[in-house]
Coordinates of C-alpha atoms and ligand atoms in Angstrom, one line a residue:
M399 CA 9.6 18.6 -13.4
N400 CA 11.3 15.1 -13.0
V401 CA 11.0 13.4 -9.7
L402 CA 12.7 9.7 -9.2
V403 CA 10.2 7.9 -6.9
I404 CA 11.8 5.0 -4.9
N405 CA 10.9 2.3 -3.0
A406 CA 13.7 0.7 -1.0
G407 CA 13.5 -2.6 0.7
S408 CA 16.0 -4.9 2.2
S409 CA 17.6 -6.6 -0.9
S410 CA 15.3 -4.6 -3.5
L411 CA 14.9 -1.2 -5.0
K412 CA 12.2 0.1 -6.8
Y413 CA 11.9 3.4 -8.9
Q414 CA 9.9 5.3 -11.5
L415 CA 11.5 8.4 -12.8
M416 CA 7.8 10.4 -13.3
N417 CA 6.5 13.9 -14.2
P418 CA 4.3 14.9 -11.2
E419 CA 1.8 17.1 -13.5
T420 CA 1.0 14.6 -15.9
G421 CA 1.9 11.6 -14.5
D422 CA 3.9 10.3 -17.4
V423 CA 6.4 7.7 -16.9
T424 CA 9.9 8.4 -18.1
A425 CA 11.4 5.0 -16.8
K426 CA 11.1 2.6 -14.5
G427 CA 12.6 -0.7 -12.7
L428 CA 14.1 -2.8 -10.0
C429 CA 17.1 -3.6 -8.5
E430 CA 17.3 -7.1 -6.7
R431 CA 20.0 -9.2 -4.9
I432 CA 21.4 -6.0 -3.6
Y433 CA 23.9 -7.6 -1.1
I434 CA 24.0 -10.6 -2.8
D435 CA 25.3 -10.1 -6.3
G436 CA 22.8 -7.5 -8.1
R437 CA 20.7 -7.3 -11.0
L438 CA 19.1 -4.2 -12.7
T439 CA 15.7 -4.3 -14.4
H440 CA 15.1 -1.0 -16.8
K441 CA 12.1 -0.4 -18.6
V442 CA 11.4 2.6 -21.3
G443 CA 7.9 2.1 -22.9
D444 CA 8.0 -1.3 -24.1
K445 CA 11.5 -1.9 -23.8
K446 CA 13.2 -4.0 -21.4
V447 CA 16.9 -4.1 -20.5
V448 CA 18.3 -6.6 -17.6
K449 CA 21.8 -6.4 -16.7
E450 CA 23.9 -8.1 -14.1
I451 CA 25.4 -5.4 -11.8
P452 CA 27.6 -5.5 -8.4
M453 CA 25.5 -3.9 -5.4
P454 CA 27.2 -4.3 -2.7
T455 CA 25.1 -1.9 -1.1
H456 CA 22.2 0.3 -1.8
S457 CA 24.5 3.0 -2.8
E458 CA 25.7 1.1 -5.8
A459 CA 22.3 0.2 -6.7
I460 CA 21.4 3.7 -7.0
S461 CA 24.6 4.7 -8.8
A462 CA 23.4 1.7 -11.3
V463 CA 19.9 3.7 -11.8
L464 CA 21.3 7.0 -12.4
D465 CA 24.2 5.3 -15.1
I466 CA 21.2 3.7 -16.8
L467 CA 18.7 6.5 -16.9
Q468 CA 21.5 8.7 -18.7
D469 CA 22.9 5.8 -20.5
A470 CA 23.3 6.4 -24.7
E471 CA 21.3 3.1 -25.8
H472 CA 18.7 2.8 -22.2
G473 CA 19.0 6.4 -21.1
V474 CA 16.4 9.1 -20.8
I475 CA 18.0 11.9 -19.5
K476 CA 21.3 13.5 -20.2
S477 CA 22.3 14.4 -16.9
V478 CA 21.7 14.3 -13.2
D479 CA 20.4 17.8 -12.6
E480 CA 17.4 16.8 -14.8
I481 CA 16.4 14.9 -11.9
D482 CA 14.4 18.1 -10.2
A483 CA 13.8 15.7 -6.8
V484 CA 13.6 12.5 -5.1
G485 CA 10.8 10.9 -3.1
H486 CA 11.1 8.0 -1.2
R487 CA 8.3 5.2 0.4
V488 CA 8.8 5.3 4.1
L489 CA 6.9 2.3 5.5
H490 CA 6.2 3.6 9.5
G491 CA 6.2 7.2 10.7
G492 CA 4.6 6.3 13.7
M493 CA 2.9 9.1 15.8
K494 CA 6.0 11.5 14.4
F495 CA 4.4 12.2 10.8
S496 CA 1.0 13.2 10.1
D497 CA 2.5 14.3 6.6
S498 CA 5.6 14.0 4.0
C499 CA 8.3 15.7 5.0
I500 CA 11.3 17.2 3.2
I501 CA 14.4 14.4 4.2
D502 CA 17.3 16.5 6.6
D503 CA 18.9 15.2 9.5
A504 CA 15.8 15.9 11.9
C505 CA 13.7 13.9 9.8
I506 CA 16.3 11.1 9.1
K507 CA 16.5 10.9 13.5
A508 CA 12.3 10.5 13.2
I509 CA 12.8 7.7 10.8
E510 CA 15.2 5.9 12.9
D511 CA 13.0 6.5 15.8
C512 CA 10.3 4.6 14.3
I513 CA 12.1 1.6 13.6
P514 CA 11.0 -0.3 16.4
L515 CA 7.4 -0.3 15.2
G516 CA 8.8 -0.9 11.3
P517 CA 11.7 -2.8 12.4
L518 CA 11.7 -4.8 8.7
H519 CA 11.5 -2.5 6.5
N520 CA 12.5 1.4 7.8
P521 CA 15.8 0.7 8.2
A522 CA 15.4 -0.4 4.3
N523 CA 13.6 2.8 3.7
L524 CA 16.9 4.6 5.7
M525 CA 19.5 2.8 3.2
G526 CA 17.6 4.1 0.4
I527 CA 17.6 7.7 1.4
R528 CA 21.2 7.6 2.6
A529 CA 22.5 5.9 -0.7
C530 CA 20.7 8.9 -2.6
Q531 CA 22.5 11.3 -0.5
A532 CA 25.6 10.0 -0.7
V533 CA 24.9 9.7 -4.8
M534 CA 23.1 13.0 -5.3
P535 CA 24.7 14.8 -2.4
G536 CA 22.4 18.1 -2.4
K537 CA 19.4 16.9 -4.6
P538 CA 16.0 17.8 -2.5
Q539 CA 14.6 14.5 -1.1
V540 CA 11.2 14.1 0.6
A541 CA 9.4 11.0 2.8
V542 CA 6.2 9.7 2.3
F543 CA 4.9 7.3 5.1
D544 CA 2.5 4.6 4.5
T545 CA 0.9 5.6 7.7
A546 CA 0.5 9.3 7.8
F547 CA -3.0 9.4 5.8
H548 CA -4.4 7.9 8.5
M549 CA -2.8 10.5 11.7
T550 CA -6.4 12.3 11.5
M551 CA -8.2 9.0 12.7
P552 CA -10.4 10.2 16.4
P553 CA -8.7 8.2 19.2
K554 CA -12.0 5.9 19.7
A555 CA -10.6 4.4 16.1
Y556 CA -6.9 4.4 17.3
R557 CA -6.6 3.1 20.6
Y558 CA -6.6 -0.6 21.6
A559 CA -8.6 -1.2 24.9
I560 CA -5.3 -2.3 26.8
P561 CA -3.7 -0.8 29.4
A562 CA -2.8 2.9 28.8
E563 CA 0.4 3.0 29.6
Y564 CA 1.0 0.7 26.4
Y565 CA 0.5 3.9 24.5
E566 CA 1.6 6.5 26.7
N567 CA 5.1 5.0 26.9
D568 CA 5.5 3.0 24.1
D569 CA 3.3 4.6 21.1
I570 CA 1.1 1.2 21.0
R571 CA -2.1 2.3 18.7
R572 CA -3.8 1.6 15.6
Y573 CA -1.6 3.3 12.6
G574 CA -2.2 1.7 9.2
F575 CA -0.6 1.2 6.3
H576 CA -1.3 1.8 2.4
G577 CA -1.8 5.3 3.5
T578 CA -0.7 7.0 -0.1
S579 CA -3.4 4.7 -2.0
H580 CA -5.7 5.8 0.2
K581 CA -4.6 9.4 0.1
Y582 CA -4.8 9.1 -3.5
I583 CA -8.1 7.4 -4.0
A584 CA -9.5 10.0 -1.4
R585 CA -7.9 12.9 -3.8
R586 CA -9.5 11.0 -7.2
V587 CA -13.0 10.6 -5.6
A588 CA -12.7 14.1 -4.8
A589 CA -12.0 15.2 -8.3
L590 CA -14.9 12.5 -10.0
L591 CA -17.4 13.9 -7.8
G592 CA -16.2 17.3 -8.0
K593 CA -16.4 18.0 -4.5
N594 CA -15.0 17.6 -1.1
E595 CA -17.6 16.7 1.0
F596 CA -18.0 12.9 0.7
K597 CA -18.4 9.7 2.5
L598 CA -16.5 7.5 1.1
V599 CA -15.2 3.8 1.8
N600 CA -11.9 2.6 0.1
C601 CA -11.6 -1.0 -0.2
H602 CA -7.6 -1.6 -1.2
L603 CA -7.2 -5.2 -2.3
G604 CA -4.2 -6.6 -3.1
N605 CA -2.0 -9.4 -2.2
G606 CA -1.6 -7.1 1.1
S607 CA -5.3 -5.5 2.0
S608 CA -6.7 -3.1 4.1
L609 CA -10.0 -0.6 4.2
S610 CA -10.3 2.9 5.0
A611 CA -13.2 5.1 6.1
V612 CA -12.7 8.6 5.0
K613 CA -14.8 11.4 5.1
D614 CA -14.2 14.9 3.6
G615 CA -11.0 13.8 2.4
K616 CA -9.7 12.6 6.3
C617 CA -9.4 8.9 7.2
M618 CA -11.5 8.6 9.9
D619 CA -10.4 4.4 10.2
T620 CA -8.3 1.6 8.8
S621 CA -8.2 -1.6 8.9
M622 CA -4.5 -2.5 9.4
G623 CA -3.2 -1.8 13.2
L624 CA 0.2 -1.5 14.8
S625 CA 1.1 -3.5 11.8
P626 CA -0.2 -4.6 8.6
L627 CA -1.2 -8.1 9.7
A628 CA -4.2 -6.7 11.4
G629 CA -8.1 -6.7 9.2
V630 CA -9.4 -8.4 6.4
P631 CA -7.3 -11.9 5.6
M632 CA -5.1 -11.3 2.8
G633 CA -2.7 -13.1 0.5
T634 CA -0.6 -14.9 3.0
R635 CA -1.4 -12.6 6.4
S636 CA -4.5 -14.3 8.5
G637 CA -6.0 -10.7 9.1
D638 CA -7.8 -9.9 12.7
I639 CA -7.2 -13.3 14.9
D640 CA -7.7 -13.5 18.5
A641 CA -4.6 -13.2 20.7
C642 CA -5.5 -16.7 22.3
V643 CA -4.3 -18.7 18.9
V644 CA -0.9 -17.2 19.0
Q645 CA -0.5 -18.5 23.2
F646 CA -2.3 -22.0 21.9
I647 CA -0.1 -22.7 18.7
C648 CA 3.2 -21.2 20.8
N649 CA 2.7 -23.5 24.1
K650 CA 1.2 -26.2 22.3
Y651 CA 4.1 -26.7 19.4
G652 CA 6.7 -24.6 21.3
M653 CA 7.1 -22.0 18.8
S654 CA 8.4 -18.6 20.0
V655 CA 6.1 -15.6 19.6
D656 CA 8.2 -14.8 16.5
E657 CA 7.8 -17.8 14.7
C658 CA 4.6 -17.9 15.2
L659 CA 4.3 -14.1 14.1
N660 CA 6.3 -15.2 10.8
M661 CA 2.9 -18.3 9.7
L662 CA 0.8 -15.8 10.6
N663 CA 2.0 -12.9 8.2
K664 CA 3.6 -15.6 5.5
K665 CA 1.6 -18.7 5.7
S666 CA -1.8 -17.6 6.3
G667 CA -4.7 -15.9 4.8
V668 CA -6.0 -17.2 1.6
L669 CA -3.0 -19.2 1.0
A670 CA -3.7 -21.4 4.3
I671 CA -7.2 -21.7 3.6
S672 CA -7.0 -22.8 0.3
G673 CA -3.5 -24.9 0.3
V674 CA -3.1 -23.7 -3.4
S675 CA -2.1 -20.1 -3.6
S676 CA -1.8 -16.4 -2.8
D677 CA -3.1 -15.3 -5.7
F678 CA -6.4 -14.8 -6.7
R679 CA -6.3 -16.0 -10.1
D680 CA -5.5 -19.2 -8.8
L681 CA -8.0 -19.3 -6.2
E682 CA -10.6 -18.4 -9.3
D683 CA -9.3 -21.1 -11.4
G684 CA -9.4 -23.3 -8.7
A685 CA -13.2 -22.9 -7.5
A686 CA -14.2 -22.8 -11.3
N687 CA -12.9 -26.3 -11.1
G688 CA -14.8 -27.5 -8.4
D689 CA -12.2 -27.1 -5.6
E690 CA -14.2 -26.4 -2.5
K691 CA -11.0 -25.1 -0.6
C692 CA -10.3 -22.4 -3.0
Q693 CA -14.1 -21.3 -2.8
L694 CA -13.6 -21.2 0.7
A695 CA -10.9 -19.0 1.0
L696 CA -12.6 -16.5 -1.3
D697 CA -15.7 -16.8 0.5
K698 CA -13.8 -16.0 3.3
F699 CA -12.3 -13.3 2.1
C700 CA -15.1 -11.6 0.4
Y701 CA -17.4 -12.0 3.9
E702 CA -15.0 -10.5 5.8
V703 CA -14.6 -7.4 3.5
A704 CA -17.9 -6.9 3.4
K705 CA -18.1 -6.8 7.1
Y706 CA -15.4 -4.0 7.4
V707 CA -17.6 -2.4 4.8
G708 CA -20.8 -2.7 6.9
S709 CA -18.7 -1.7 10.1
Y710 CA -17.2 1.5 8.2
T711 CA -20.9 2.3 6.8
A712 CA -22.3 2.2 10.2
A713 CA -18.9 4.5 11.8
L714 CA -19.3 7.4 8.9
N715 CA -23.2 7.2 9.7
G716 CA -23.9 6.5 6.1
I717 CA -21.6 6.5 2.4
D718 CA -22.1 8.3 -0.6
I719 CA -19.0 5.8 -2.6
L720 CA -17.3 2.9 -2.3
T721 CA -14.3 2.1 -4.0
F722 CA -12.2 -0.9 -5.2
T723 CA -8.5 -0.4 -6.2
A724 CA -5.1 -2.4 -6.3
G725 CA -4.7 -5.6 -8.1
V726 CA -7.8 -7.5 -7.0
G727 CA -10.3 -4.6 -6.8
E728 CA -9.1 -3.6 -10.2
N729 CA -9.3 -6.8 -11.9
G730 CA -11.5 -8.9 -10.0
P731 CA -15.2 -8.7 -11.2
E732 CA -16.4 -12.0 -9.2
T733 CA -14.8 -11.0 -5.8
R734 CA -16.5 -7.5 -6.1
Q735 CA -19.8 -9.2 -7.0
A736 CA -19.5 -11.5 -4.0
I737 CA -18.5 -8.3 -1.8
C738 CA -21.3 -6.0 -3.0
D739 CA -24.1 -8.7 -2.9
Y740 CA -23.5 -9.0 0.6
L741 CA -24.4 -4.8 0.7
G742 CA -27.9 -5.1 -0.9
F743 CA -29.6 -4.6 2.4
M744 CA -28.3 -1.2 2.1
G745 CA -29.1 -0.5 -1.4
V746 CA -26.2 -1.1 -3.0
K747 CA -26.8 -2.5 -6.7
L748 CA -24.0 -3.3 -9.2
D749 CA -24.4 -3.2 -13.0
P750 CA -22.9 -6.5 -14.3
E751 CA -22.1 -5.2 -17.3
K752 CA -19.9 -2.3 -15.8
N753 CA -18.6 -5.0 -13.5
K754 CA -16.4 -6.6 -15.9
V755 CA -14.4 -3.7 -16.4
R756 CA -10.7 -4.5 -15.4
G757 CA -7.8 -1.6 -14.3
K758 CA -9.8 1.4 -15.7
E759 CA -11.4 4.0 -13.8
M760 CA -15.1 3.4 -14.0
C761 CA -18.6 3.7 -12.5
I762 CA -19.8 -0.1 -11.7
S763 CA -23.0 0.6 -10.0
T764 CA -26.3 1.2 -11.3
P765 CA -27.6 4.7 -11.6
D766 CA -30.5 3.6 -8.7
S767 CA -28.0 2.3 -6.7
S768 CA -28.3 3.9 -3.2
V769 CA -23.9 4.3 -2.9
Q770 CA -21.6 4.9 -5.9
V771 CA -19.5 2.1 -6.5
W772 CA -15.9 2.8 -8.3
V773 CA -13.4 1.0 -9.6
V774 CA -10.2 3.4 -9.2
P775 CA -6.8 2.0 -10.2
T776 CA -4.2 3.5 -7.6
N777 CA -1.3 5.0 -8.2
E778 CA 1.2 5.4 -5.0
E779 CA 4.3 6.5 -7.2
L780 CA 2.2 9.4 -8.9
M781 CA 0.9 10.3 -5.4
I782 CA 4.8 10.0 -3.8
A783 CA 6.1 12.6 -6.1
Q784 CA 3.1 14.9 -6.1
D785 CA 4.0 15.0 -2.6
T786 CA 7.5 15.6 -3.3
A787 CA 7.2 18.2 -5.9
E788 CA 4.5 20.1 -3.6
L789 CA 6.8 20.4 -1.0
V790 CA 9.6 20.9 -3.1
N791 CA 8.4 23.8 -5.1
A792 CA 7.0 25.5 -1.1
A793 CA 10.6 25.0 0.2
K794 CA 11.8 26.9 -2.6
Ligands
LIG1384 P1 0.7 -6.0 -3.9 O1 0.0 -6.1 -2.7 O2 2.2 -7.2 -3.7 O3 0.9 -4.4 -4.1 P2 -1.1 -6.1 -5.8 O4 -2.1 -5.2 -5.7 O5 -0.6 -6.1 -7.2 O6 -0.4 -6.5 -4.7 O7 -2.4 -7.3 -6.1 C1 -1.7 -8.6 -6.8 C2 -2.9 -9.5 -6.3 O8 -3.8 -9.4 -7.6 C3 -2.3 -10.9 -6.8 O9 -2.1 -12.1 -6.1 C4 -3.3 -11.3 -7.7 O10 -4.3 -12.3 -7.0 C5 -4.3 -9.9 -7.7 N1 -4.5 -9.6 -9.5 C6 -4.1 -9.0 -10.4 N2 -4.6 -9.3 -11.7 C7 -5.5 -10.3 -11.4 C8 -6.8 -10.2 -12.2 N3 -6.5 -10.3 -13.5 N4 -7.7 -11.3 -11.8 C9 -7.8 -11.2 -10.6 N5 -6.6 -11.1 -9.6 C10 -5.9 -10.0 -9.8

């Protein structure tokens, strides 16, 4: 089976053509500068081609993707018939989606209804869906939501302690994001442990970072909230913050709430503390050269992640396994070590040799560690392809 996985942004569109059974990626790429001019970067194995192609809308971008997939020189399929289904990443499923969903009129309407909760991403995701419908009419399509995995959280985890009317009338609550990644890791952990009963804290640490507490494959709590701003400090996001900080800054500097939130989303996090970069490689280089602000940014990040692991260990009444994934989680031995140093009190012990691993699935704890610690590379595209295949096959 071939699934085309699409992640549509407001002016970009990423794609992968993959086999959901084997995880093999036949081709992948990126359309950029949609609505401006249009550039396609297409990769098959080690071969890469870049083409300037006019993309006045997402439809032309999808057409360009289908053309290059069938291209005599750079293509991997002879006809669009060889694409069995399309899987779309959709940011916000609100309270309407606790699982992935075959795209029909009702599904599109429900994604539209979630636009107030995901005002930047859901409209772009919908443009990707509509473009595929226009260019590949009748092709089965599935929406996979970043929020869906977290819908098993109990009310004590998802409710905010604010007047009930905001929840009842406006759906204001914790949703959580990176759900496709957390779900993929939970499934890998079940396979690695050979059982479905386990208590897991997963640390998805990338440019955006979130943690989730998972019991027997189900999400019990997660660090992001109504939006991806909440939780641990990130590349450019502040993470959790006292709401009065917003009031103070808006009043003193005459900023609107939107301007202040833009600052908290795009100019904060480890970028703000270091004053250097949002990229952990730059922070590690800076700290190694004696830059105290870079060191503080790394310290702050590891401290807050460790605090979340501690609180989720309490929430789950103990854990069996701790996993690290995404850019920093997979490739940052120093960061993993610094986080786990805080967890020595609960018997977590890393093997320093094994912890040197980068980007490979591996247990990095010692045999006598109270908790198994693993690096598990995430694969959101594969999760999207698998969900898509499962739903499309079930509907046949
Ligand atoms: P996104 O949230 O954008 O998907 P990723 O999961 O790709 O981000 O993570 C990106 C971050 O991963 C980068 O900012 C970088 O700091 C970090 N990273 C990637 N490779 C390495 C590495 N080899 N060592 C340390 N950090 C790395």
